[in-house]
Coordinates of C-alpha atoms and ligand atoms in Angstrom, one line a residue:
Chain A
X20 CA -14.7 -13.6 -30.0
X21 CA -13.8 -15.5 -26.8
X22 CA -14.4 -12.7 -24.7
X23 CA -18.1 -12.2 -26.3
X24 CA -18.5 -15.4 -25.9
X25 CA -17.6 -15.4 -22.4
X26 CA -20.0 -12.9 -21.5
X27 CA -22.5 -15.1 -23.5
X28 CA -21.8 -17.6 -21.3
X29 CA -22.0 -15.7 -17.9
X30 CA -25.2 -14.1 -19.0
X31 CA -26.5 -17.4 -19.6
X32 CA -25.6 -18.9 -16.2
X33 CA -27.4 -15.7 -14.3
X34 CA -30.4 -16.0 -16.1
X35 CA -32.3 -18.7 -13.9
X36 CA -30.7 -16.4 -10.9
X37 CA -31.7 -13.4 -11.9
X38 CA -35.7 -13.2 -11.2
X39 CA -36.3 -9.9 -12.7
X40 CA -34.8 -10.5 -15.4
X41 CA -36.3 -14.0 -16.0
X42 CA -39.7 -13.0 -15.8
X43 CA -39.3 -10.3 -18.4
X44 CA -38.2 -13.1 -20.5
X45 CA -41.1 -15.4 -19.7
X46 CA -44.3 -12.7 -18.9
X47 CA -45.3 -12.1 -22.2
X48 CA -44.7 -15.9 -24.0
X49 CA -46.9 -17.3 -21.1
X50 CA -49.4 -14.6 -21.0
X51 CA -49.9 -14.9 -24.9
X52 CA -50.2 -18.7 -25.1
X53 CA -52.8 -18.7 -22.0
X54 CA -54.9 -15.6 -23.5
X55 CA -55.1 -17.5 -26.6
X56 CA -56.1 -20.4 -25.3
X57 CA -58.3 -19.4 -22.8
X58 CA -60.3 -16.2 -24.1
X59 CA -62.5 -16.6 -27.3
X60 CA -64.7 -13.8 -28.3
X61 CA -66.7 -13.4 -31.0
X62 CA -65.9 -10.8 -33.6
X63 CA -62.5 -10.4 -32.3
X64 CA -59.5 -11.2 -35.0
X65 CA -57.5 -13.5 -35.3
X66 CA -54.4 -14.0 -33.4
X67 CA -55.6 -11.1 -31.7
X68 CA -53.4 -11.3 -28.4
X69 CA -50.4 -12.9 -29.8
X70 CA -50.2 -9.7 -31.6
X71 CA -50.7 -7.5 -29.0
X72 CA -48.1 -9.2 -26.7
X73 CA -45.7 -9.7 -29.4
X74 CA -45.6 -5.7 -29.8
X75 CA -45.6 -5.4 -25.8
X76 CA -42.9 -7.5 -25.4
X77 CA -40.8 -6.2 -28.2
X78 CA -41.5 -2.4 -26.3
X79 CA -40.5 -4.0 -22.6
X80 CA -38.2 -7.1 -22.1
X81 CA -34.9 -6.5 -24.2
X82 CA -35.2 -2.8 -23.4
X83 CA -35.5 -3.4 -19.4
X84 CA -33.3 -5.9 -19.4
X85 CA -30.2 -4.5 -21.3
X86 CA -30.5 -1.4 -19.6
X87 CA -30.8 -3.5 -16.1
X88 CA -27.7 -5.9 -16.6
X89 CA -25.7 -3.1 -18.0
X90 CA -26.2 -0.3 -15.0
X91 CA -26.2 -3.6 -12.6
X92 CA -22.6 -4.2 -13.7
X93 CA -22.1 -0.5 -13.2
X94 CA -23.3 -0.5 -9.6
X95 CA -21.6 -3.7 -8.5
X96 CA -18.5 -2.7 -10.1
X97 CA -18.4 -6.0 -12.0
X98 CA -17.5 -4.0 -15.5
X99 CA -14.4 -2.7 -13.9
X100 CA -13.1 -5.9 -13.5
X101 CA -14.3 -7.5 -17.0
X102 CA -12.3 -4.2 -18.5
X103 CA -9.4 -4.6 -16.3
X104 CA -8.9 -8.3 -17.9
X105 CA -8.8 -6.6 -21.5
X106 CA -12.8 -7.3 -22.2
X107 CA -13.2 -4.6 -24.5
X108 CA -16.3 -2.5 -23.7
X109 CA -17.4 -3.3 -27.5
X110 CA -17.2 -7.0 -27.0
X111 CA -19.3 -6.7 -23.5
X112 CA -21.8 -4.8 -24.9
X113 CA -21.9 -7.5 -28.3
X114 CA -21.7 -10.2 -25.8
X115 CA -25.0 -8.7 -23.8
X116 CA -26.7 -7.9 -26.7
X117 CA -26.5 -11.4 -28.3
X118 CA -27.7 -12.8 -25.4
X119 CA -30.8 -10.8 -25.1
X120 CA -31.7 -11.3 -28.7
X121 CA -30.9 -14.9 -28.2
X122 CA -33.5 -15.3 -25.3
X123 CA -36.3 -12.7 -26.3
X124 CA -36.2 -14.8 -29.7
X125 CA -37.0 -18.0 -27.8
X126 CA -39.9 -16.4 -26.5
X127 CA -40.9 -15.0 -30.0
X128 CA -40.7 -19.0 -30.9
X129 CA -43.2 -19.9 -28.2
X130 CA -45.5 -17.2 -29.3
X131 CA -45.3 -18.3 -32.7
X132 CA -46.1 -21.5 -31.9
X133 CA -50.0 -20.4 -31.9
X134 CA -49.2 -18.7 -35.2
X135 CA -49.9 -19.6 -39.4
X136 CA -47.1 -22.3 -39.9
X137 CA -46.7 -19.7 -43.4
X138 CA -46.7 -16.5 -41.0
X139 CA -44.3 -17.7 -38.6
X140 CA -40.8 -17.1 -40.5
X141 CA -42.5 -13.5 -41.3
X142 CA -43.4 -12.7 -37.8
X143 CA -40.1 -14.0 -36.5
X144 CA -38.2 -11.5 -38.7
X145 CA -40.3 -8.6 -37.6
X146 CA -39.7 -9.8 -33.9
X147 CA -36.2 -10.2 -34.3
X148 CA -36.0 -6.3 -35.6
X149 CA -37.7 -5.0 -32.7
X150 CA -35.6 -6.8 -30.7
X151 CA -32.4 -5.2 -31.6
X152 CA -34.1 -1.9 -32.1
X153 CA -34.9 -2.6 -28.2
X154 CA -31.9 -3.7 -27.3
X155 CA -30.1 -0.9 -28.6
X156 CA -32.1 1.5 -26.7
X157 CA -32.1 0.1 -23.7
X158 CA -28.2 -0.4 -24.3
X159 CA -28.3 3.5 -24.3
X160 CA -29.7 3.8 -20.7
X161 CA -27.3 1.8 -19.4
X162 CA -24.9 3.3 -20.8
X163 CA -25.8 6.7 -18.8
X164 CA -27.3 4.8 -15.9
X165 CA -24.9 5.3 -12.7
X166 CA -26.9 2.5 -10.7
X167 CA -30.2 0.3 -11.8
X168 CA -32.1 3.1 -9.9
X169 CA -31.0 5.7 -12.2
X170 CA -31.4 3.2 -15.3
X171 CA -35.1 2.2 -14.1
X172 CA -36.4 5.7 -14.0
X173 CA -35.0 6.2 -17.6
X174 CA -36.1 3.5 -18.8
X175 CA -40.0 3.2 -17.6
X176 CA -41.2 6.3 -19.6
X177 CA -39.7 5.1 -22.8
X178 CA -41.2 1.4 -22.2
X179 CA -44.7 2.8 -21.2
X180 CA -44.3 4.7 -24.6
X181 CA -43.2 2.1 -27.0
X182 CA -45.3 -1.0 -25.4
X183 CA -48.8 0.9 -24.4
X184 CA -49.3 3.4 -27.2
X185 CA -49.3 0.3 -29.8
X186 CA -52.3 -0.8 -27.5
X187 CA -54.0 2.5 -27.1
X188 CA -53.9 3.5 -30.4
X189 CA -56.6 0.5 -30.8
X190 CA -59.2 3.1 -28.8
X191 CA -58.1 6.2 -29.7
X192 CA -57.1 7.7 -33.6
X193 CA -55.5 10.5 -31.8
X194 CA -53.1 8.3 -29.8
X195 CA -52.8 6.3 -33.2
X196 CA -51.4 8.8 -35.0
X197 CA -48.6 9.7 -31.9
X198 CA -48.1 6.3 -31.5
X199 CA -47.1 6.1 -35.5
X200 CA -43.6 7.8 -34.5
X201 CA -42.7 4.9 -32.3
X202 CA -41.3 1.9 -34.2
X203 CA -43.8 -0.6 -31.7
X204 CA -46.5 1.0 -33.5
X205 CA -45.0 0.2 -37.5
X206 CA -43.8 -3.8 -36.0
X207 CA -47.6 -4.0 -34.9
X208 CA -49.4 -3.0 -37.9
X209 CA -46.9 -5.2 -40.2
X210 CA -47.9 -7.9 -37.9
X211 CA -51.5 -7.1 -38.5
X212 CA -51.0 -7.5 -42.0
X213 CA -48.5 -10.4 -41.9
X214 CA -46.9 -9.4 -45.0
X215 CA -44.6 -6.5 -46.3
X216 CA -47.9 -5.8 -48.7
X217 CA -49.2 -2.7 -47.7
X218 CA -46.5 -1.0 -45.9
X219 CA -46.3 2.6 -46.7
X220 CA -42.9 4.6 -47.6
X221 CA -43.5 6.5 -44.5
X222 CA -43.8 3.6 -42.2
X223 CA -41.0 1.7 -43.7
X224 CA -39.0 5.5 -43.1
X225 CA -40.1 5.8 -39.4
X226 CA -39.1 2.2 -38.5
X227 CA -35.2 3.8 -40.5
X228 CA -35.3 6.9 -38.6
X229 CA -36.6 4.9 -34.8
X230 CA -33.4 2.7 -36.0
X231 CA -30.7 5.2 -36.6
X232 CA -31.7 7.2 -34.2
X233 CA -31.1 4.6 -31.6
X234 CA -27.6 3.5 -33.1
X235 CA -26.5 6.8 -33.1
X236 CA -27.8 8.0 -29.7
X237 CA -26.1 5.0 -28.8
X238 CA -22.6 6.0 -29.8
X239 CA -23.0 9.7 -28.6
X240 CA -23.7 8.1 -24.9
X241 CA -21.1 5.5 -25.4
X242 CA -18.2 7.9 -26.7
X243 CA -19.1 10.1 -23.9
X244 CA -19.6 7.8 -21.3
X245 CA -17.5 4.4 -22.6
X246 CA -18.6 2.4 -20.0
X247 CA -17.4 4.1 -16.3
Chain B
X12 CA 8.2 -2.1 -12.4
X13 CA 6.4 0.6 -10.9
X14 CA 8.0 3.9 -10.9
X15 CA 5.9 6.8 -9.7
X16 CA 7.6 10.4 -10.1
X17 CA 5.6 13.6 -8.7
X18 CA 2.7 11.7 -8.7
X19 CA -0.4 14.5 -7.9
X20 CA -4.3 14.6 -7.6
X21 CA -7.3 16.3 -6.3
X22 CA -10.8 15.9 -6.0
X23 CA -12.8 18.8 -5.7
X24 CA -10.7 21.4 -3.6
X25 CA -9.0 18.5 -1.8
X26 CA -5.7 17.5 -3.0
X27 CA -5.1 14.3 -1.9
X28 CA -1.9 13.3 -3.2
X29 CA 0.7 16.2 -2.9
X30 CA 3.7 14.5 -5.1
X31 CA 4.7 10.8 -5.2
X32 CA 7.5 9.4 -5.5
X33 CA 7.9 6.0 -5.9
X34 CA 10.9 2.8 -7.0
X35 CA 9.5 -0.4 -6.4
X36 CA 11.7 -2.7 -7.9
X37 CA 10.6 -6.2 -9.8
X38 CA 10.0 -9.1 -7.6
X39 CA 9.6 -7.8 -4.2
X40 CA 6.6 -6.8 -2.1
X41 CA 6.0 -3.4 -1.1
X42 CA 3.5 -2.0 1.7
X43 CA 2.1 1.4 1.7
X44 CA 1.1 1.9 5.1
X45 CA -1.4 4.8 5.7
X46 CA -3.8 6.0 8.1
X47 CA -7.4 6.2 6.4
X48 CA -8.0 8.5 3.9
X49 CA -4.6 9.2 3.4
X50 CA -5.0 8.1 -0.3
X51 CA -3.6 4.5 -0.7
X52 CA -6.6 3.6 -2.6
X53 CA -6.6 6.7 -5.1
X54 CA -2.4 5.6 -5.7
X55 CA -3.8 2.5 -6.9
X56 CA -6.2 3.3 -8.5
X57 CA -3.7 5.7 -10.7
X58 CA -1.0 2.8 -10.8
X59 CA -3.1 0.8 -12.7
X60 CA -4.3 3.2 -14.8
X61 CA -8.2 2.9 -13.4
X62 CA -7.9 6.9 -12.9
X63 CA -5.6 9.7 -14.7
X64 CA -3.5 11.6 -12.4
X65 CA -3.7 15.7 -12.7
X66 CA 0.5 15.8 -13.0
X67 CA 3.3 13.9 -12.5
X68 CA 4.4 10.3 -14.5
X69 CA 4.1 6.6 -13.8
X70 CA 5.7 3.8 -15.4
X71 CA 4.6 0.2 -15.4
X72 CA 6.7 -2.6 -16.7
X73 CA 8.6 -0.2 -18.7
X74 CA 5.6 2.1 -20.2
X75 CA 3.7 5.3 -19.0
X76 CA 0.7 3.8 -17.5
X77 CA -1.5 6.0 -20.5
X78 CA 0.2 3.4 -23.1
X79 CA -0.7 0.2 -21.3
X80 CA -2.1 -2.2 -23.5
X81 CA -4.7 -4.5 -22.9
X82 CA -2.6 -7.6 -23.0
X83 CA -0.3 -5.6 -20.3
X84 CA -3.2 -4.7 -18.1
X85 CA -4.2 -9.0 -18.0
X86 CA -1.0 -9.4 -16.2
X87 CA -2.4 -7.1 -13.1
X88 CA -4.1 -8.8 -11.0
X89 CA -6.3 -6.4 -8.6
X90 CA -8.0 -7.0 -5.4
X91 CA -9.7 -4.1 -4.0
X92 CA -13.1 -2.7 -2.5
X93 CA -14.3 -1.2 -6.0
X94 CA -13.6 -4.5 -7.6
X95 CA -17.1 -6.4 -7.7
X96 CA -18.3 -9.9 -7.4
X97 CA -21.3 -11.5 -9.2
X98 CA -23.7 -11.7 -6.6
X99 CA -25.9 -14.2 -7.4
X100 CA -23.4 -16.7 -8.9
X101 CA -21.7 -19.1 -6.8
X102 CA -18.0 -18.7 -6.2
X103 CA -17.3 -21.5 -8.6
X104 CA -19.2 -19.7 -11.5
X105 CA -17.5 -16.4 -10.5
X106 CA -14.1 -17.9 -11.0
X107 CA -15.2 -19.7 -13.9
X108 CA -16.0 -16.2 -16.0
X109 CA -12.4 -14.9 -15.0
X110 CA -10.6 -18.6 -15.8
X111 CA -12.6 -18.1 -19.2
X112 CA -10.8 -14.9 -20.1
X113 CA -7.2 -15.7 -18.8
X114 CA -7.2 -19.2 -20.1
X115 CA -7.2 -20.8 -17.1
X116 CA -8.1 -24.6 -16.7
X117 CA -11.0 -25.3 -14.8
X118 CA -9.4 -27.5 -12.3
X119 CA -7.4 -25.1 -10.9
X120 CA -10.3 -23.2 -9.4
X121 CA -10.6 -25.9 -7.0
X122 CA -7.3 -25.9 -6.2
X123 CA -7.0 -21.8 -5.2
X124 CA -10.8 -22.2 -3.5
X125 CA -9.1 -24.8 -1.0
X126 CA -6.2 -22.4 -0.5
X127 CA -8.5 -19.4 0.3
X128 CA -10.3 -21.6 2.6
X129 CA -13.5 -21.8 0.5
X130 CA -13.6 -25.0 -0.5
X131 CA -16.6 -25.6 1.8
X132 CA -18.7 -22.5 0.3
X133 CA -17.6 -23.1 -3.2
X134 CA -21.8 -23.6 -4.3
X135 CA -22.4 -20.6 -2.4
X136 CA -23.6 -17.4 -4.5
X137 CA -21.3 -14.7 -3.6
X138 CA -24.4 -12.7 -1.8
X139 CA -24.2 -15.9 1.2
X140 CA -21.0 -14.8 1.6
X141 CA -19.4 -12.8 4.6
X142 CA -17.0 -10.0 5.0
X143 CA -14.0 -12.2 5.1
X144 CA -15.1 -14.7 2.7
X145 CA -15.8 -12.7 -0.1
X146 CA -12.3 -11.0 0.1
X147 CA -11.1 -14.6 0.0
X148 CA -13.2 -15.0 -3.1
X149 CA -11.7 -11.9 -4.6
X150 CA -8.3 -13.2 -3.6
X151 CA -9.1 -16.2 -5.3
X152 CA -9.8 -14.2 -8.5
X153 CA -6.3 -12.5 -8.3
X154 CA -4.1 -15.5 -7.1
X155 CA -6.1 -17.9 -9.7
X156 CA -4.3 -16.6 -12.8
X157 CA -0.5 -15.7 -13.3
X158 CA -0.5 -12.2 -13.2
X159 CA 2.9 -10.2 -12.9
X160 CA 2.0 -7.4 -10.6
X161 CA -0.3 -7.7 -8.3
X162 CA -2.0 -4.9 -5.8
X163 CA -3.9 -5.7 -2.8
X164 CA -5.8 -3.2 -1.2
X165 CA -6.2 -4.4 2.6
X166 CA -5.9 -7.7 1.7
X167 CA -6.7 -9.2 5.1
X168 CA -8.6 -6.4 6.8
X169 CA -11.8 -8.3 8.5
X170 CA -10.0 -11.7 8.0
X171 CA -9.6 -14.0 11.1
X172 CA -5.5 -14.0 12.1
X173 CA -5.6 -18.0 11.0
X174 CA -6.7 -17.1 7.3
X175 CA -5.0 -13.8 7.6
X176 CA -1.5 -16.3 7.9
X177 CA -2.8 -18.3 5.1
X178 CA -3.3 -15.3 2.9
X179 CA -0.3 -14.1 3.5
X180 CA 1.9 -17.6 2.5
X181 CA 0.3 -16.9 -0.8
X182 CA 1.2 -13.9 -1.1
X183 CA 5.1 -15.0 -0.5
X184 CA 4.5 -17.7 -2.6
X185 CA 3.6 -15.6 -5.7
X186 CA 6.6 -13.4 -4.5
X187 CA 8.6 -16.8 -4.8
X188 CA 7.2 -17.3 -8.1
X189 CA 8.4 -13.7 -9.4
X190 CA 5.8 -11.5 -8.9
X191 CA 5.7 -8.3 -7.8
X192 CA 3.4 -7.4 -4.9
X193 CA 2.1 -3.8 -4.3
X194 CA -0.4 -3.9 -1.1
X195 CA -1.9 -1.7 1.1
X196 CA -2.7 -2.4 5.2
X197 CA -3.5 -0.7 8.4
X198 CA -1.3 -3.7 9.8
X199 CA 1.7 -3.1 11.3
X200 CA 2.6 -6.9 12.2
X201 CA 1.6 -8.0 8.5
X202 CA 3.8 -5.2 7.0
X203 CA 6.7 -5.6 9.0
X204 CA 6.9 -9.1 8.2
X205 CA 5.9 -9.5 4.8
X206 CA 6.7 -6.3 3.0
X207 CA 10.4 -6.2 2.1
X208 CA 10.4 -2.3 1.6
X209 CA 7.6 -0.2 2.9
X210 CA 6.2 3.6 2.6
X211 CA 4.2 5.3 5.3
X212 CA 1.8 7.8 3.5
X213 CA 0.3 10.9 5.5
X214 CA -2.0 13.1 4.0
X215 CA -0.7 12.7 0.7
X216 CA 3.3 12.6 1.2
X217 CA 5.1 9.9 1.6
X218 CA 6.9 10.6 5.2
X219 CA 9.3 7.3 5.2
X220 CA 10.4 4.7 3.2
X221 CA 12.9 1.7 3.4
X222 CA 12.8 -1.6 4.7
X223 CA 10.8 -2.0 7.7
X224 CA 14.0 -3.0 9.5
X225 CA 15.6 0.5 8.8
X226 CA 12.7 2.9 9.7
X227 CA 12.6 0.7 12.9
X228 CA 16.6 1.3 13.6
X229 CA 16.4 5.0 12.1
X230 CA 13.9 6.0 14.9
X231 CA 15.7 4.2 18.0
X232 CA 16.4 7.0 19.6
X233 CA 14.4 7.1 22.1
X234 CA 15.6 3.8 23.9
X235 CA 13.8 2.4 26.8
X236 CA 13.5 -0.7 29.0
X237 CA 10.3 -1.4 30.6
X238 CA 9.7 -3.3 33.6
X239 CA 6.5 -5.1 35.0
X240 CA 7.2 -5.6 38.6
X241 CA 5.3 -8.1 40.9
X242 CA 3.5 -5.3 42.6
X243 CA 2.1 -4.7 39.6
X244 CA 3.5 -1.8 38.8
X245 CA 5.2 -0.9 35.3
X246 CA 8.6 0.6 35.5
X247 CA 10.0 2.8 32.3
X248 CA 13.7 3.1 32.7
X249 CA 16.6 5.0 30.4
X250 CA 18.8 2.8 27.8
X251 CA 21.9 3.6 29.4
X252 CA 24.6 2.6 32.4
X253 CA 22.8 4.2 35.2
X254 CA 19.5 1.9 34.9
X255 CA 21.8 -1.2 35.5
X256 CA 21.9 -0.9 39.0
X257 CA 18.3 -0.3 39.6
X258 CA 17.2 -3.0 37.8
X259 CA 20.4 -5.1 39.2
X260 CA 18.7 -4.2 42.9
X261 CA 15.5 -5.1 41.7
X262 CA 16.3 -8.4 40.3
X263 CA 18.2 -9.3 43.8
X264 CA 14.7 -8.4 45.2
X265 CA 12.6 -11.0 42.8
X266 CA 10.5 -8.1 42.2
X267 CA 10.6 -8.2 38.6
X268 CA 8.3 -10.4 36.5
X269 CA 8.8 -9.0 32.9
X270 CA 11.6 -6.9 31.5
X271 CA 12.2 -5.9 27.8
X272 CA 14.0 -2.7 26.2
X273 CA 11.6 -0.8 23.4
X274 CA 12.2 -0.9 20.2
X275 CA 10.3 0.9 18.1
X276 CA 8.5 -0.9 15.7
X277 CA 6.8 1.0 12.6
X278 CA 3.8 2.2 14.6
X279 CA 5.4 3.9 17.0
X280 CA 7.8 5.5 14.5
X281 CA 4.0 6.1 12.1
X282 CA 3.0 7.7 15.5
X283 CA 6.0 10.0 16.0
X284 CA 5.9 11.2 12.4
X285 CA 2.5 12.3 12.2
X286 CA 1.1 12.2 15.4
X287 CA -1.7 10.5 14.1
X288 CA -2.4 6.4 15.0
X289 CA -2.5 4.4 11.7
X290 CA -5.8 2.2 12.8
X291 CA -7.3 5.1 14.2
X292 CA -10.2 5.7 11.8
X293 CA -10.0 9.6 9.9
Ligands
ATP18 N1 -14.1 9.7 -6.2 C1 -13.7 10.6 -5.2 N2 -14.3 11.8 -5.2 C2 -13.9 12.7 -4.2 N3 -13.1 12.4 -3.2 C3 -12.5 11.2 -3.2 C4 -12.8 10.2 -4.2 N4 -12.1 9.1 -3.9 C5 -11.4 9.4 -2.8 N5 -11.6 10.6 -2.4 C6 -11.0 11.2 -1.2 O1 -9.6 11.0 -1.3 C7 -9.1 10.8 0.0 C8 -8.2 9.6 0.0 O2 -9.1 8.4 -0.3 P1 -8.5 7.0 -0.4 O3 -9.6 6.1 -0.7 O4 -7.4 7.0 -1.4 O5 -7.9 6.7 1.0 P2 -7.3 5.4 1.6 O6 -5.9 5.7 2.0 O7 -7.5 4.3 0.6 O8 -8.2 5.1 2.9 P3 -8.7 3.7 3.5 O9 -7.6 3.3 4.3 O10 -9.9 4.2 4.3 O11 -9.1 2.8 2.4 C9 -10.3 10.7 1.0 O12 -10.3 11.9 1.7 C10 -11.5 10.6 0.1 O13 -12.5 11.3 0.7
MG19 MG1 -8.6 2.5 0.7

């Protein structure tokens, strides 16, 4: 528990450092709250970029940036050091993954902000799944990563794919129905709806299946791997 | 403490260790002296159990290095090129994460930055830092905790001689305090006078071993006294009766400036085993 919270701590401290990092954290809050207050069109609904961001940021931020601290450690040869002073590998990746939830739910906050007072504990659960469901997956490039060079190339196809579809599928019923596989897609039509109401078996199965499969493509790479 | 028996290893088709054998008793501080390449780093890395050798055993405070335990492994402390800093944290925050997980106060950090000679960077992020300095800092990392055993890998290679000194008090002061001290070094000054047993490494054998004052005596066979005359000229003369009264005449003369015999000290003897310089780059 001290160790994760240790790393908790460190995280925390290279936050404001770390510029990449920060303004994955920041982009999407501060883009929603200035599109919403900026841009009005007629016949568009409501909350129409909040939702759109929310999904965006859900597909890029924790997934970029736990695959990016984690290969960065790799590189720098930081994690050999945290290991060699008994930080269990399980405890760094806890401690990493708390963090990132911790911060990406901030941001949710500010979104909500320009949200339904009665929406917002709805919309912050939904967040906070896709989140970890992030989190997790962009645990798993890091895991594999060798270097942050390595980690960004495997990382940018499956952002692209779980941020943009969501978006596409707006255009295009043949994108929609790809786009239905990818758990972005299920978070952004239960925040359409704001409610569990609605929500077919097979949606509530593909946001399961999008979350086991991550956890347990997780611990393939990471008993393979560990974290060398 | 360390006990390394047979010790083997190869990467790709290249064996680099052919067979270790290795004593180091508790509480001393031994140097493995080695030309580049000649696998210093990879014995360390196996010694603390970063890397599995392909045969052979080692034992570390009592255990085979397989069954250390967490808890054992906090009492290394490690300083070596593949051990990272934080780059964009200051050396304060870096030492901070580390005093976190041993338990160490905060105000110590101070303390071990002014002996490192950072004192003055402390706010610095570790990417500000030179070569020198962010060895210090990584010094600092090892020397701020209490470990038991601790391996330097070229712990003052690129330091200034002035620091180097001051790195190496530490080091006799953790010795004082019980510890027990494996480093590396290309140094022969530094070896000879801090390391109280040492083992040249060639290629992946270990040619020598013993105090440095031993090898030295072992491999005084080739006795010489050198003379730098006035003239300018430099004189090498035999160890033995018959040079007395050459030098004898040119003493009378005044003609000599410097005279000393040759003893051999470990890089000569490094030199005479292998053939090969120890600084000379592989
Ligand atoms: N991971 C690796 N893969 C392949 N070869 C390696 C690896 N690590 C080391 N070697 C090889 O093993 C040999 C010994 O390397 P090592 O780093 O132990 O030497 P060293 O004595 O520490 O040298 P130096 O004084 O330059 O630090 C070298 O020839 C090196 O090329
Ligand atoms: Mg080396």
């Amino acid at each position: 528990m001290k160790n994760i919270l240790t790393i908790i701590k460190k995280q925390l401290k290279d936050t404001l450092k770390n510029k990449t990092v920060l303004i994955q954290f920041v982009l999407f809050p501060i883009i929603t709250l200035v599109m919403e207050n900026a841009v009005h069109i007629e016949s568009m609904p409501e909350h129409f970029f909040s939702k759109l961001f929310s999904v965006m940021y859900i597909g890029m931020a924790p997934l970029s940036v736990a695959a990016s601290i984690i290969a960065e450690e790799k590189e720098k040869n930081t994690l050999r050091v945290l290991v060699m002073a008994d930080i269990k590998p399980h405890q760094y990746l806890i401690g990493v993954g708390i963090y990132i939830w911790m911060i990406c739910m901030i941001g949710a906050g500010v979104i909500a902000t320009g949200l339904d007072p009665k929406d917002i504990p709805f919309y912050l659960l939904v967040m906070g799944v896709g989140f970890l469901i992030s989190i997790l997956a962009g645990a798993c490039v890091g895991v594999c990563a060798r270097d942050q060079m390595m980690a960004t190339s495997l990382y940018m196809p499956v952002m692209m794919a779980c941020s943009f579809m969501p978006m596409l599928a707006m255009f295009n019923e043949k994108i929609k129905s790809v786009a239905g596989i990818f758990y972005t897609q299920q978070l952004r039509e239960l925040l359409d709806r704001m409610s569990f109401e609605g929500m077919e078996t097979r949606g509530a199965a593909i946001l399961m299946v999008n979350m086991l499969l991550v956890i347990v493509l997780f611990f393939v790479m990471f008993k393979r791997k560990g974290l060398e | 403490m360390i006990q390394c028996s047979g010790v083997r290893k190869k990467y790709a088709d290249k064996e680099v260790l052919k067979g270790i054998d290795l004593d180091i008793p508790s509480g001393r501080i031994f140097g493995l002296l080695g030309p580049s390449g000649a696998g210093k780093t990879t014995l360390i890395r196996i010694i603390t159990g970063q890397q599995g050798a392909d045969s052979g055993r080692v034992r570390v405070l009592d255990k085979e290095v397989g069954e250390l335990s967490g808890k054992d492994k906090k009492q290394f402390g490690i300083m070596m090129d593949q051990f990272g800093l934080y780059e964009r944290l200051s050396c304060i925050d870096n030492l901070k994460i580390f005093a976190d997980v041993y338990g160490v106060p905060y105000r110590r950090i101070k303390d071990i930055l002014e002996l490192v000679g950072l004192a003055d960077a402390a706010k610095k992020p570790a990417s500000a830092l030179s070569k020198g300095m962010r060895a210090r800092l990584c010094l600092a990392r090892v020397f701020m905790h209490a470990p038991g055993i601790i391996f330097l890998d070229e712990p003052t290679s690129g330091l200034d001689p002035q620091t180097a000194r001051s790195v190496h008090k530490l080091i006799l002061e953790k010795k004082e305090s019980g510890c027990t001290i494996f480093l590396t070094t290309h140094n022969m000054e530094e070896a000879s006078s801090l390391c109280d047993t040492v083992a040249l490494l060639n290629e992946g054998t270990i040619v020598e071993e013993g105090t440095p004052g031993e090898i030295c005596r072992k491999y005084n066979h080739q006795k010489k006294i050198k003379l730098h005359l006035a003239s300018g000229e430099d004189m090498e003369l035999e160890h033995e009766k018959s040079s007395a009264e050459e030098i004898a005449r040119l003493l009378e003369e005044g003609r000599i400036e410097t005279i000393h015999s040759s003893e051999p000290n470990l890089e000569t003897v490094f030199l005479e085993l292998t053939g090969r310089k120890l600084e000379e780059d592989a």
